[in-house]
mmCIF file with all atom_site columns, C-alpha atoms in Angstrom:
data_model
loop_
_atom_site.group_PDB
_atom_site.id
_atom_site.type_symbol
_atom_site.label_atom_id
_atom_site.label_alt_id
_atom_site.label_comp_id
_atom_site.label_asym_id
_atom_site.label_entity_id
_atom_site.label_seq_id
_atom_site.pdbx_PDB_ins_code
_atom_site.Cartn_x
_atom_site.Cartn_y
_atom_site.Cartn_z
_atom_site.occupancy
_atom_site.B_iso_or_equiv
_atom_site.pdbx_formal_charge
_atom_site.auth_seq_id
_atom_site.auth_comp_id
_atom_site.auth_asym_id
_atom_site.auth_atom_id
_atom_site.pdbx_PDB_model_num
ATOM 1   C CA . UNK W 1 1   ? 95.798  104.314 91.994  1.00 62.00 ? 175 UNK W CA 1
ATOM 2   C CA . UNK W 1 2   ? 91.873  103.576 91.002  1.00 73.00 ? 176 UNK W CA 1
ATOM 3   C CA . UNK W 1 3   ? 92.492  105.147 87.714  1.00 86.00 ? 177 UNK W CA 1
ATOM 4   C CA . UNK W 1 4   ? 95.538  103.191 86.733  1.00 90.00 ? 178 UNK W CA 1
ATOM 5   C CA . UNK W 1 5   ? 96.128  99.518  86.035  1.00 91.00 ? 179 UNK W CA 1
ATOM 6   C CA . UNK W 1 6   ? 99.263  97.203  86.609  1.00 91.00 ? 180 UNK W CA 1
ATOM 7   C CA . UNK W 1 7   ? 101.096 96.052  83.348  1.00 93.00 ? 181 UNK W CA 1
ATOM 8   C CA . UNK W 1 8   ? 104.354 94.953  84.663  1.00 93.00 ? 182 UNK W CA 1
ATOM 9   C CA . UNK W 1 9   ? 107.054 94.816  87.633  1.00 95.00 ? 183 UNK W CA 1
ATOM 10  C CA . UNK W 1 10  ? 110.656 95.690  87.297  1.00 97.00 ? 184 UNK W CA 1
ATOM 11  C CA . UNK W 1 11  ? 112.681 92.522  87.854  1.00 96.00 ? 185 UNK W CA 1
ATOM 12  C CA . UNK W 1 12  ? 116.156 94.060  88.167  1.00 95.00 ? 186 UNK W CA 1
ATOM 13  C CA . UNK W 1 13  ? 118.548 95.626  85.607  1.00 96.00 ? 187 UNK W CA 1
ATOM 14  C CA . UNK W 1 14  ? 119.719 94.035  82.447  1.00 96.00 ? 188 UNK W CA 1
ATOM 15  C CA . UNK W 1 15  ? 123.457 94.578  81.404  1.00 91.00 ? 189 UNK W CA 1
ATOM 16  C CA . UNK W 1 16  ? 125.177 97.991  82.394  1.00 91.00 ? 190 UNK W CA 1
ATOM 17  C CA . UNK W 1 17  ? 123.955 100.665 80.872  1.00 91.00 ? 191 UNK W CA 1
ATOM 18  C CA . UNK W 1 18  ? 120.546 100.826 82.847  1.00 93.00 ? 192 UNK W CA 1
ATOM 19  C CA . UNK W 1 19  ? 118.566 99.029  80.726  1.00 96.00 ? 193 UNK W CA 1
ATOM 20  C CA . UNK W 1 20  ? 115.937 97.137  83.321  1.00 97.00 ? 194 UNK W CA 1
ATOM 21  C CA . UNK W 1 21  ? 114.486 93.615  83.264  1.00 97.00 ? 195 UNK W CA 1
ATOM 22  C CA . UNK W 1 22  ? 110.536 93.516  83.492  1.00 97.00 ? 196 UNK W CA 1
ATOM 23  C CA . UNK W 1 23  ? 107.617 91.038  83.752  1.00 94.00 ? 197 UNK W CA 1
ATOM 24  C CA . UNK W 1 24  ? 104.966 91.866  81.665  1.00 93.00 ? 198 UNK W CA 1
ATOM 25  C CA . UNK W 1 25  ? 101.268 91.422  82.747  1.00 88.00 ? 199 UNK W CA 1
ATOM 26  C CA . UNK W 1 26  ? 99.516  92.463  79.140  1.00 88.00 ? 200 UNK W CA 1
ATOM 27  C CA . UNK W 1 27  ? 97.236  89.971  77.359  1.00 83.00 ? 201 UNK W CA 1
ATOM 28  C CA . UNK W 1 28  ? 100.474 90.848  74.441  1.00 89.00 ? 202 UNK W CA 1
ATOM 29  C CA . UNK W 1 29  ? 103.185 90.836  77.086  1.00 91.00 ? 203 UNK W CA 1
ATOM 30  C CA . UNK W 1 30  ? 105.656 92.695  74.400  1.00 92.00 ? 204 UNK W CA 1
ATOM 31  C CA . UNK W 1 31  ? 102.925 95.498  74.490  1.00 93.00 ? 205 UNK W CA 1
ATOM 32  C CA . UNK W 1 32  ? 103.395 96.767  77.834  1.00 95.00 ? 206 UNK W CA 1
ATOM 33  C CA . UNK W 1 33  ? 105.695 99.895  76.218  1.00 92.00 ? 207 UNK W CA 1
ATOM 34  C CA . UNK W 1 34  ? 102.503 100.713 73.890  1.00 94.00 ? 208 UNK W CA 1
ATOM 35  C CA . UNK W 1 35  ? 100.504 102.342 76.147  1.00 93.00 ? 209 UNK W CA 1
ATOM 36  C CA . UNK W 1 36  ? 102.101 105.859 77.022  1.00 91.00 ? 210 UNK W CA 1
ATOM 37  C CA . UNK W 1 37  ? 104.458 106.658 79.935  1.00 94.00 ? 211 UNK W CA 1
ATOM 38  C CA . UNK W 1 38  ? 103.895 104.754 82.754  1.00 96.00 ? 212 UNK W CA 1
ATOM 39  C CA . UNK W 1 39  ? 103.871 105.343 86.275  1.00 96.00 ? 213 UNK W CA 1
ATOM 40  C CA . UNK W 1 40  ? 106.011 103.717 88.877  1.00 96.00 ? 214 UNK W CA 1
ATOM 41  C CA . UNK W 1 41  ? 105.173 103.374 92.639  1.00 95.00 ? 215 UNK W CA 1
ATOM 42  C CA . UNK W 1 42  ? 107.340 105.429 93.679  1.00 94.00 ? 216 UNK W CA 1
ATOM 43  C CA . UNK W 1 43  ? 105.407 108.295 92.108  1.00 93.00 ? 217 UNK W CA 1
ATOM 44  C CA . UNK W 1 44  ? 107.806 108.819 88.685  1.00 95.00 ? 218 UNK W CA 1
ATOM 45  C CA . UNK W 1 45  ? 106.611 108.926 85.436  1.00 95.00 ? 219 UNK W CA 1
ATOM 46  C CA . UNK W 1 46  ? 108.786 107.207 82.671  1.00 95.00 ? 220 UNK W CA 1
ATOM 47  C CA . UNK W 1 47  ? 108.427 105.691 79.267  1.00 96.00 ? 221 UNK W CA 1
ATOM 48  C CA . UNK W 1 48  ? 109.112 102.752 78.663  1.00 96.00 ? 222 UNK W CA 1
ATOM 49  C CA . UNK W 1 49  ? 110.915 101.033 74.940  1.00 96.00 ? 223 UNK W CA 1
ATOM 50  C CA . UNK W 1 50  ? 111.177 96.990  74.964  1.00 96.00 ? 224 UNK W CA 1
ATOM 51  C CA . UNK W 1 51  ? 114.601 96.118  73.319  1.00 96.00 ? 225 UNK W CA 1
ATOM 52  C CA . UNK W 1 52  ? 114.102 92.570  73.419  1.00 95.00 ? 226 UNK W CA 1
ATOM 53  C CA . UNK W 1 53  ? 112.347 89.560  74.717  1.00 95.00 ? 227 UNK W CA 1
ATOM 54  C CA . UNK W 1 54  ? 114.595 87.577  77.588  1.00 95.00 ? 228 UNK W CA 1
ATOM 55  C CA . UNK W 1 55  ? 114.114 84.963  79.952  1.00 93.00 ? 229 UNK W CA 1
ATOM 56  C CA . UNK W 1 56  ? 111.067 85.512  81.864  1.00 88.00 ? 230 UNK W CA 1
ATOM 57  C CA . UNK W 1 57  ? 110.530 88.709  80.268  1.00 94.00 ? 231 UNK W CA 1
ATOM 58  C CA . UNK W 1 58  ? 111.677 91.527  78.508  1.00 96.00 ? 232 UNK W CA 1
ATOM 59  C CA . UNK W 1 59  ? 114.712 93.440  78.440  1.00 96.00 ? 233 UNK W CA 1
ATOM 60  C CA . UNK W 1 60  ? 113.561 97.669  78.265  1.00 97.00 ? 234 UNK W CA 1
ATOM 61  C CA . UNK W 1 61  ? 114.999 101.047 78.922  1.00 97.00 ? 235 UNK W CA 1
ATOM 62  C CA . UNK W 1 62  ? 113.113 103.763 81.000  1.00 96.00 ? 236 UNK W CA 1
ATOM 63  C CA . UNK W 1 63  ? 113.623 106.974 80.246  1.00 95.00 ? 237 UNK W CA 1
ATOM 64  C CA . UNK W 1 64  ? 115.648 108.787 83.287  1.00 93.00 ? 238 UNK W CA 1
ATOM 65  C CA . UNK W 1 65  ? 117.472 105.336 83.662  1.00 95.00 ? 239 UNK W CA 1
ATOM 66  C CA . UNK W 1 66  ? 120.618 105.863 82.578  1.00 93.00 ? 240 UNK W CA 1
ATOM 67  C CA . UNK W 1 67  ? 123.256 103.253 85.037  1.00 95.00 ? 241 UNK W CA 1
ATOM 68  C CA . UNK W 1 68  ? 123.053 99.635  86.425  1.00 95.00 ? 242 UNK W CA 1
ATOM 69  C CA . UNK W 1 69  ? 122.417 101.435 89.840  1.00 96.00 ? 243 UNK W CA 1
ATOM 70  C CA . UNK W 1 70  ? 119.645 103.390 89.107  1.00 95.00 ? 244 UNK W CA 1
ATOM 71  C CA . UNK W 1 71  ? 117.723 100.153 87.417  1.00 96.00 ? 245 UNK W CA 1
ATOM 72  C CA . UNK W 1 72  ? 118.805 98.014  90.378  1.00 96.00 ? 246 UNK W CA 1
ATOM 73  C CA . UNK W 1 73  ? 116.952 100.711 92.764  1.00 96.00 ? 247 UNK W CA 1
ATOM 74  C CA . UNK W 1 74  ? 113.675 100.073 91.051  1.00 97.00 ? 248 UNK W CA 1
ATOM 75  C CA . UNK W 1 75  ? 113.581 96.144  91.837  1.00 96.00 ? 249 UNK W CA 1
ATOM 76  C CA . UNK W 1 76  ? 110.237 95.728  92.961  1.00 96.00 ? 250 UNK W CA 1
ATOM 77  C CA . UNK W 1 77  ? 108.297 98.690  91.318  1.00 96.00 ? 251 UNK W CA 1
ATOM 78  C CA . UNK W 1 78  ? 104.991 97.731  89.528  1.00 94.00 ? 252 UNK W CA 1
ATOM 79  C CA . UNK W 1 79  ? 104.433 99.850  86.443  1.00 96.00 ? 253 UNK W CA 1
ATOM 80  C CA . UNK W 1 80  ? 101.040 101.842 86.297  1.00 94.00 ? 254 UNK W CA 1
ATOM 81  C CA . UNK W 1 81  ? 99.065  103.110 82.963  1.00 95.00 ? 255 UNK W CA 1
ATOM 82  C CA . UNK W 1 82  ? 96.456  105.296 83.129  1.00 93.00 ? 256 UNK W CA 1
ATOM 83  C CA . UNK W 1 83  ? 93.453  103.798 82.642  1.00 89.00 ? 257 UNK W CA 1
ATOM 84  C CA . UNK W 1 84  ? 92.311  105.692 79.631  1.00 90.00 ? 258 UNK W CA 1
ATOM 85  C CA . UNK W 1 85  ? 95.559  104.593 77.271  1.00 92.00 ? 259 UNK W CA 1
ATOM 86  C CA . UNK W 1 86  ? 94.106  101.105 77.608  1.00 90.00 ? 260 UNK W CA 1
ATOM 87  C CA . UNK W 1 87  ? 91.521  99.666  75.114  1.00 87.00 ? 261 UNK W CA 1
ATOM 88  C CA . UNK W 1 88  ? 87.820  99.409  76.271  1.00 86.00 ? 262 UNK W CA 1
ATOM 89  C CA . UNK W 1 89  ? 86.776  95.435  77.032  1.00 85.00 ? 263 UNK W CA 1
ATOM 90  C CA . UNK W 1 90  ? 84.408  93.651  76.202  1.00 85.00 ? 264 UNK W CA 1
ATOM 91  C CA . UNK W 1 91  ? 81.551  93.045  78.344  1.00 81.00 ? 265 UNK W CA 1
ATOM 92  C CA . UNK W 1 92  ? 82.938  89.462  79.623  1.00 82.00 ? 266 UNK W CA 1
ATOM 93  C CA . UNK W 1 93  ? 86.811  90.708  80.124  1.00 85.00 ? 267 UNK W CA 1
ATOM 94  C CA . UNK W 1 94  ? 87.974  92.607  82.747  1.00 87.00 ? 268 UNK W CA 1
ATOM 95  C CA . UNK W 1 95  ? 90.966  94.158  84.343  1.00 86.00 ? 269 UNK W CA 1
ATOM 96  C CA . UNK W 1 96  ? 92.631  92.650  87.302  1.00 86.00 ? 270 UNK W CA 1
ATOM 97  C CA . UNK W 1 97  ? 92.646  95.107  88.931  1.00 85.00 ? 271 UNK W CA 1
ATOM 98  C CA . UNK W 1 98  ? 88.559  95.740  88.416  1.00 89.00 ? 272 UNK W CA 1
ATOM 99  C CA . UNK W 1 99  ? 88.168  91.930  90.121  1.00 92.00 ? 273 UNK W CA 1
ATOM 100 C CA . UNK W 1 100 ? 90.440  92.660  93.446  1.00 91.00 ? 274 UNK W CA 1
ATOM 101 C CA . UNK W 1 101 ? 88.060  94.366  96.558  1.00 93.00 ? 275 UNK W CA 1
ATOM 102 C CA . UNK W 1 102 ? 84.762  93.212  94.839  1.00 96.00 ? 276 UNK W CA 1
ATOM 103 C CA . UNK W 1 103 ? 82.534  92.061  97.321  1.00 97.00 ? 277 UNK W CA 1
ATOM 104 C CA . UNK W 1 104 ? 82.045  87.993  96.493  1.00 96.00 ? 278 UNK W CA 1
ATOM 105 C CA . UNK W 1 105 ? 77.836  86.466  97.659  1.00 96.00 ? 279 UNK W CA 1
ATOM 106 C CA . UNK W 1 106 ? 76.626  83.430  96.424  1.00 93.00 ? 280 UNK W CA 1
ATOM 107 C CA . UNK W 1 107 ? 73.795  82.621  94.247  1.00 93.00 ? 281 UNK W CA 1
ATOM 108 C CA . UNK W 1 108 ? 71.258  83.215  97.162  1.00 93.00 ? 282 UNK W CA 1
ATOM 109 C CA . UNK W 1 109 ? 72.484  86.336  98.129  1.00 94.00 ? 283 UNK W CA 1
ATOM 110 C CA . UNK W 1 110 ? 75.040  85.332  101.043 1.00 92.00 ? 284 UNK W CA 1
ATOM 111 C CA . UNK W 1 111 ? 77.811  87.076  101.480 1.00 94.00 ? 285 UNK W CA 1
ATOM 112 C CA . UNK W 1 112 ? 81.009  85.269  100.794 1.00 93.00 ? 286 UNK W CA 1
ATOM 113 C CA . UNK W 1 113 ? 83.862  87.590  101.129 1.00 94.00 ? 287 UNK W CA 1
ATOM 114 C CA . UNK W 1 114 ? 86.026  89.729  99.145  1.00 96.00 ? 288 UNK W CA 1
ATOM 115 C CA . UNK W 1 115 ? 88.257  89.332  96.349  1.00 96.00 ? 289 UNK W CA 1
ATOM 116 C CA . UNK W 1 116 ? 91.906  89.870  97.362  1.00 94.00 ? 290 UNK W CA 1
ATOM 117 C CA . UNK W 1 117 ? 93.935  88.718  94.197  1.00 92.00 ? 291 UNK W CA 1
ATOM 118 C CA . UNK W 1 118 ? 93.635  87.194  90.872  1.00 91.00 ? 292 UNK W CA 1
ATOM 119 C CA . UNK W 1 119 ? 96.038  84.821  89.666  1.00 88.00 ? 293 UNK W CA 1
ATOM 120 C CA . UNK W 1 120 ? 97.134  83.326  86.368  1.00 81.00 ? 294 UNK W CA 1
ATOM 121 C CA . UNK W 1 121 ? 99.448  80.512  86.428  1.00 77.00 ? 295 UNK W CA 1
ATOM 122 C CA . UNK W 1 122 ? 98.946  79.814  82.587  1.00 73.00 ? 296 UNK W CA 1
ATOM 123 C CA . UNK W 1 123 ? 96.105  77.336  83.083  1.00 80.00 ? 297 UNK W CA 1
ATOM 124 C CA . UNK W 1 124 ? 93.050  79.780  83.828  1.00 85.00 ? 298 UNK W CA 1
ATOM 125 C CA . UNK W 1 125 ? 92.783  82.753  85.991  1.00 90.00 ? 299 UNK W CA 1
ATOM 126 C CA . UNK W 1 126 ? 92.186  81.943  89.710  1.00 93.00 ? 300 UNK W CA 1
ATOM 127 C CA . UNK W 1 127 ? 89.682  84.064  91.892  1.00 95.00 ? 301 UNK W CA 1
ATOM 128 C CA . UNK W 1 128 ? 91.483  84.655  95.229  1.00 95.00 ? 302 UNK W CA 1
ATOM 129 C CA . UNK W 1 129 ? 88.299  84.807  97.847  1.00 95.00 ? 303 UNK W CA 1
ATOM 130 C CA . UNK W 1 130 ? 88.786  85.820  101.442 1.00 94.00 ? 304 UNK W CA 1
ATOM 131 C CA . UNK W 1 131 ? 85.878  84.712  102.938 1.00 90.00 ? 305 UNK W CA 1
ATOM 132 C CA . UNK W 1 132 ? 85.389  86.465  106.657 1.00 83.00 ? 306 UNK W CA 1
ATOM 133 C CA . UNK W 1 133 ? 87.061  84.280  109.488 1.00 79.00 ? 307 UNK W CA 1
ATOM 134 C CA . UNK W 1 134 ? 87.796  81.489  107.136 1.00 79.00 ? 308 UNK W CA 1
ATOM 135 C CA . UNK W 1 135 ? 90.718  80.050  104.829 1.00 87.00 ? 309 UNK W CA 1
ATOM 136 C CA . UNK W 1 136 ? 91.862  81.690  101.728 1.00 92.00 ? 310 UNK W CA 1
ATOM 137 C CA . UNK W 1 137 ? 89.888  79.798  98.459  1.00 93.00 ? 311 UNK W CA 1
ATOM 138 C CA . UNK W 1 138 ? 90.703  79.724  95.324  1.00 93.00 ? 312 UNK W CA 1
ATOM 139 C CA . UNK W 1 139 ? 88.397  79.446  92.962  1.00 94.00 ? 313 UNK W CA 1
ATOM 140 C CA . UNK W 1 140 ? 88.563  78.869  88.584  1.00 93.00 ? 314 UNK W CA 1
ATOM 141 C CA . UNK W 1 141 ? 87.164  82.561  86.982  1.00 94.00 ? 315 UNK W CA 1
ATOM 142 C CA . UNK W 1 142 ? 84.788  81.074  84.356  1.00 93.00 ? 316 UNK W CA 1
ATOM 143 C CA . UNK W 1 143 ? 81.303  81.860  83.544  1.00 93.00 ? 317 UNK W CA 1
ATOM 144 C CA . UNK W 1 144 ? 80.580  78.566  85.514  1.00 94.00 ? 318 UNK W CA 1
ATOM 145 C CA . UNK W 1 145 ? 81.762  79.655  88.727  1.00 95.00 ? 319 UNK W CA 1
ATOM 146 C CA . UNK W 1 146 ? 81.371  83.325  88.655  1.00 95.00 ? 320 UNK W CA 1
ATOM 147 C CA . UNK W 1 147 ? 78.018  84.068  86.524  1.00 95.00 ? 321 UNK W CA 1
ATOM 148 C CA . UNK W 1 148 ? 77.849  87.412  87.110  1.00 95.00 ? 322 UNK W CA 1
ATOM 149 C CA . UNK W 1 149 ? 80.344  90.358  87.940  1.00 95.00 ? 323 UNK W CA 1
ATOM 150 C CA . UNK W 1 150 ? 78.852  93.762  88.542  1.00 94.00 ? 324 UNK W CA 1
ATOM 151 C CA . UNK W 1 151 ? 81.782  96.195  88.589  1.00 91.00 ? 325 UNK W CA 1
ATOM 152 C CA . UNK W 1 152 ? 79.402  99.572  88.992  1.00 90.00 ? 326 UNK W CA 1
ATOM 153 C CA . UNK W 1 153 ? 78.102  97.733  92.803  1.00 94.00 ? 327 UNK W CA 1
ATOM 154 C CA . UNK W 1 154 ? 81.140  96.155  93.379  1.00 94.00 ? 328 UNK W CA 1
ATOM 155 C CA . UNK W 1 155 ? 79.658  92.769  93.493  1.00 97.00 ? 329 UNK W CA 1
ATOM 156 C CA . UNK W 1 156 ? 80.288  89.396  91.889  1.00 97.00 ? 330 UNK W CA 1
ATOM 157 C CA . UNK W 1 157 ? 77.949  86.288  92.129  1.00 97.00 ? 331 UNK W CA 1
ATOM 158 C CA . UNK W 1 158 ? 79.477  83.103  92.698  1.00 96.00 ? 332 UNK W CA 1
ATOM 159 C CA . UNK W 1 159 ? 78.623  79.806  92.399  1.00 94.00 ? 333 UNK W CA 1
ATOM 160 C CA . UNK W 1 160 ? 81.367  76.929  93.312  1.00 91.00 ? 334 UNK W CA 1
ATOM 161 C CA . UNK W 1 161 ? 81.679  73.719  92.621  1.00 87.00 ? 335 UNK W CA 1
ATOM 162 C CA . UNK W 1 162 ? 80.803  71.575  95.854  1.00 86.00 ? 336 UNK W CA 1
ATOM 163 C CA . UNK W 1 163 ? 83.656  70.569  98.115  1.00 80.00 ? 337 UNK W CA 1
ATOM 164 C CA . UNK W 1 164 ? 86.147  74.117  97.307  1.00 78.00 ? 338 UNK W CA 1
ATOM 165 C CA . UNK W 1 165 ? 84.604  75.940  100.452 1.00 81.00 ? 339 UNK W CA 1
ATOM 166 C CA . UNK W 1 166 ? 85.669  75.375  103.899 1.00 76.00 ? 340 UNK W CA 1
ATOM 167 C CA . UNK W 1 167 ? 82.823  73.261  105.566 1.00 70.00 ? 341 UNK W CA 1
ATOM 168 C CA . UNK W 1 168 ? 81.595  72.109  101.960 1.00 70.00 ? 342 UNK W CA 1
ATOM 169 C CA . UNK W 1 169 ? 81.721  68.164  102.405 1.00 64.00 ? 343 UNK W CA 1
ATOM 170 C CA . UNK W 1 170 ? 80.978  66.710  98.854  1.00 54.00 ? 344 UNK W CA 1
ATOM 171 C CA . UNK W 1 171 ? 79.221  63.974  100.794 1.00 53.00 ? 345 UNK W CA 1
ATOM 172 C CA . UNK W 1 172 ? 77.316  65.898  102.962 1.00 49.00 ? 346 UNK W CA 1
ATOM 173 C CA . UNK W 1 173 ? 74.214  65.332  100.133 1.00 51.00 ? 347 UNK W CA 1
ATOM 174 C CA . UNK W 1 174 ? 75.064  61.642  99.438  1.00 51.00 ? 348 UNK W CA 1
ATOM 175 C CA . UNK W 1 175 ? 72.695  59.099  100.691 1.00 50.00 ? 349 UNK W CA 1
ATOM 176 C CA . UNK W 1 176 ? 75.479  56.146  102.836 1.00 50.00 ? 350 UNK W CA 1
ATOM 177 C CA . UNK W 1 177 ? 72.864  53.727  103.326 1.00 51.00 ? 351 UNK W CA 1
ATOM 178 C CA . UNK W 1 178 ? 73.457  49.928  102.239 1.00 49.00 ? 352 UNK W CA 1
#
């Protein structure tokens, strides 16, 4: 779904009338019913009203969901908005979803790999980098590290730290004479 972006996942239900527990991904996490009917994966459209904040999330209702049943079948379903309900970024801020596939080169033009995920675990996003035939990296999304992303090519510049790639020894450039 190029044209949509990820704001939440379905967790489970929440009590017994069908109301359904969700994870928000939204910069505002109690936000994620602002921005129209959403779209799950399995193809349904349904709006979505947050009753209340809960642990880990937020309790909501989505419209066609009226039993425990039905909101226990949609464990596991993201929720998709259209990309045009969603406010424009500025030029430094971007979409998950606009990082993930991007092909990753260094600051001479070498191919790294490819962004497969980004990841926030509350103390800075993480770039995900899959380089070809090598481990998985992870690497700190800041203007240090990642200088320049070009979303129209598909490309982002990178420039790690020494010693977070595979076969980067920190003291390869240090001089061990006595």
């Amino acid at each position: 779904m190029k044209d949509h972006v990820c704001l939440g996942a379905v967790m489970g239900s929440y009590g017994v009338r069908g109301e359904c527990r969700v994870k928000s991904f939204c910069s505002d996490p109690s936000a994620i019913g602002d921005y129209g009917p959403l779209t799950l994966d399995n193809g349904t459209t349904s709006k979505l009203t947050v009753i209340r904040p809960i642990k880990g999330g937020y309790a909501v209702r989505l419209s066609g969901v009226s039993q425990k049943e039905a909101a226990d079948a949609l464990k596991g379903q993201r929720l998709w908005a259209h990309r045009d309900a969603l406010p424009e970024l500025p030029d430094d801020e971007y979409y998950y979803s606009d990082l993930i596939g991007l092909t990753a080169f260094d600051t001479g033009g070498v191919e790294m790999g490819k962004i497969h995920a980004v990841h926030d675990h509350g103390a800075g996003d993480l770039l995900e980098l899959r380089p070809k035939g090598g481990a998985t990296v992870l690497l700190p999304f800041t203007r240090a590290v990642a200088p320049t992303v070009d979303l129209a090519s598909g490309r982002i510049v990178l420039d790690p730290p020494k010693g977070l790639m595979p076969g980067d020894d920190e003291d390869a450039d240090s001089d061990t004479t006595d």
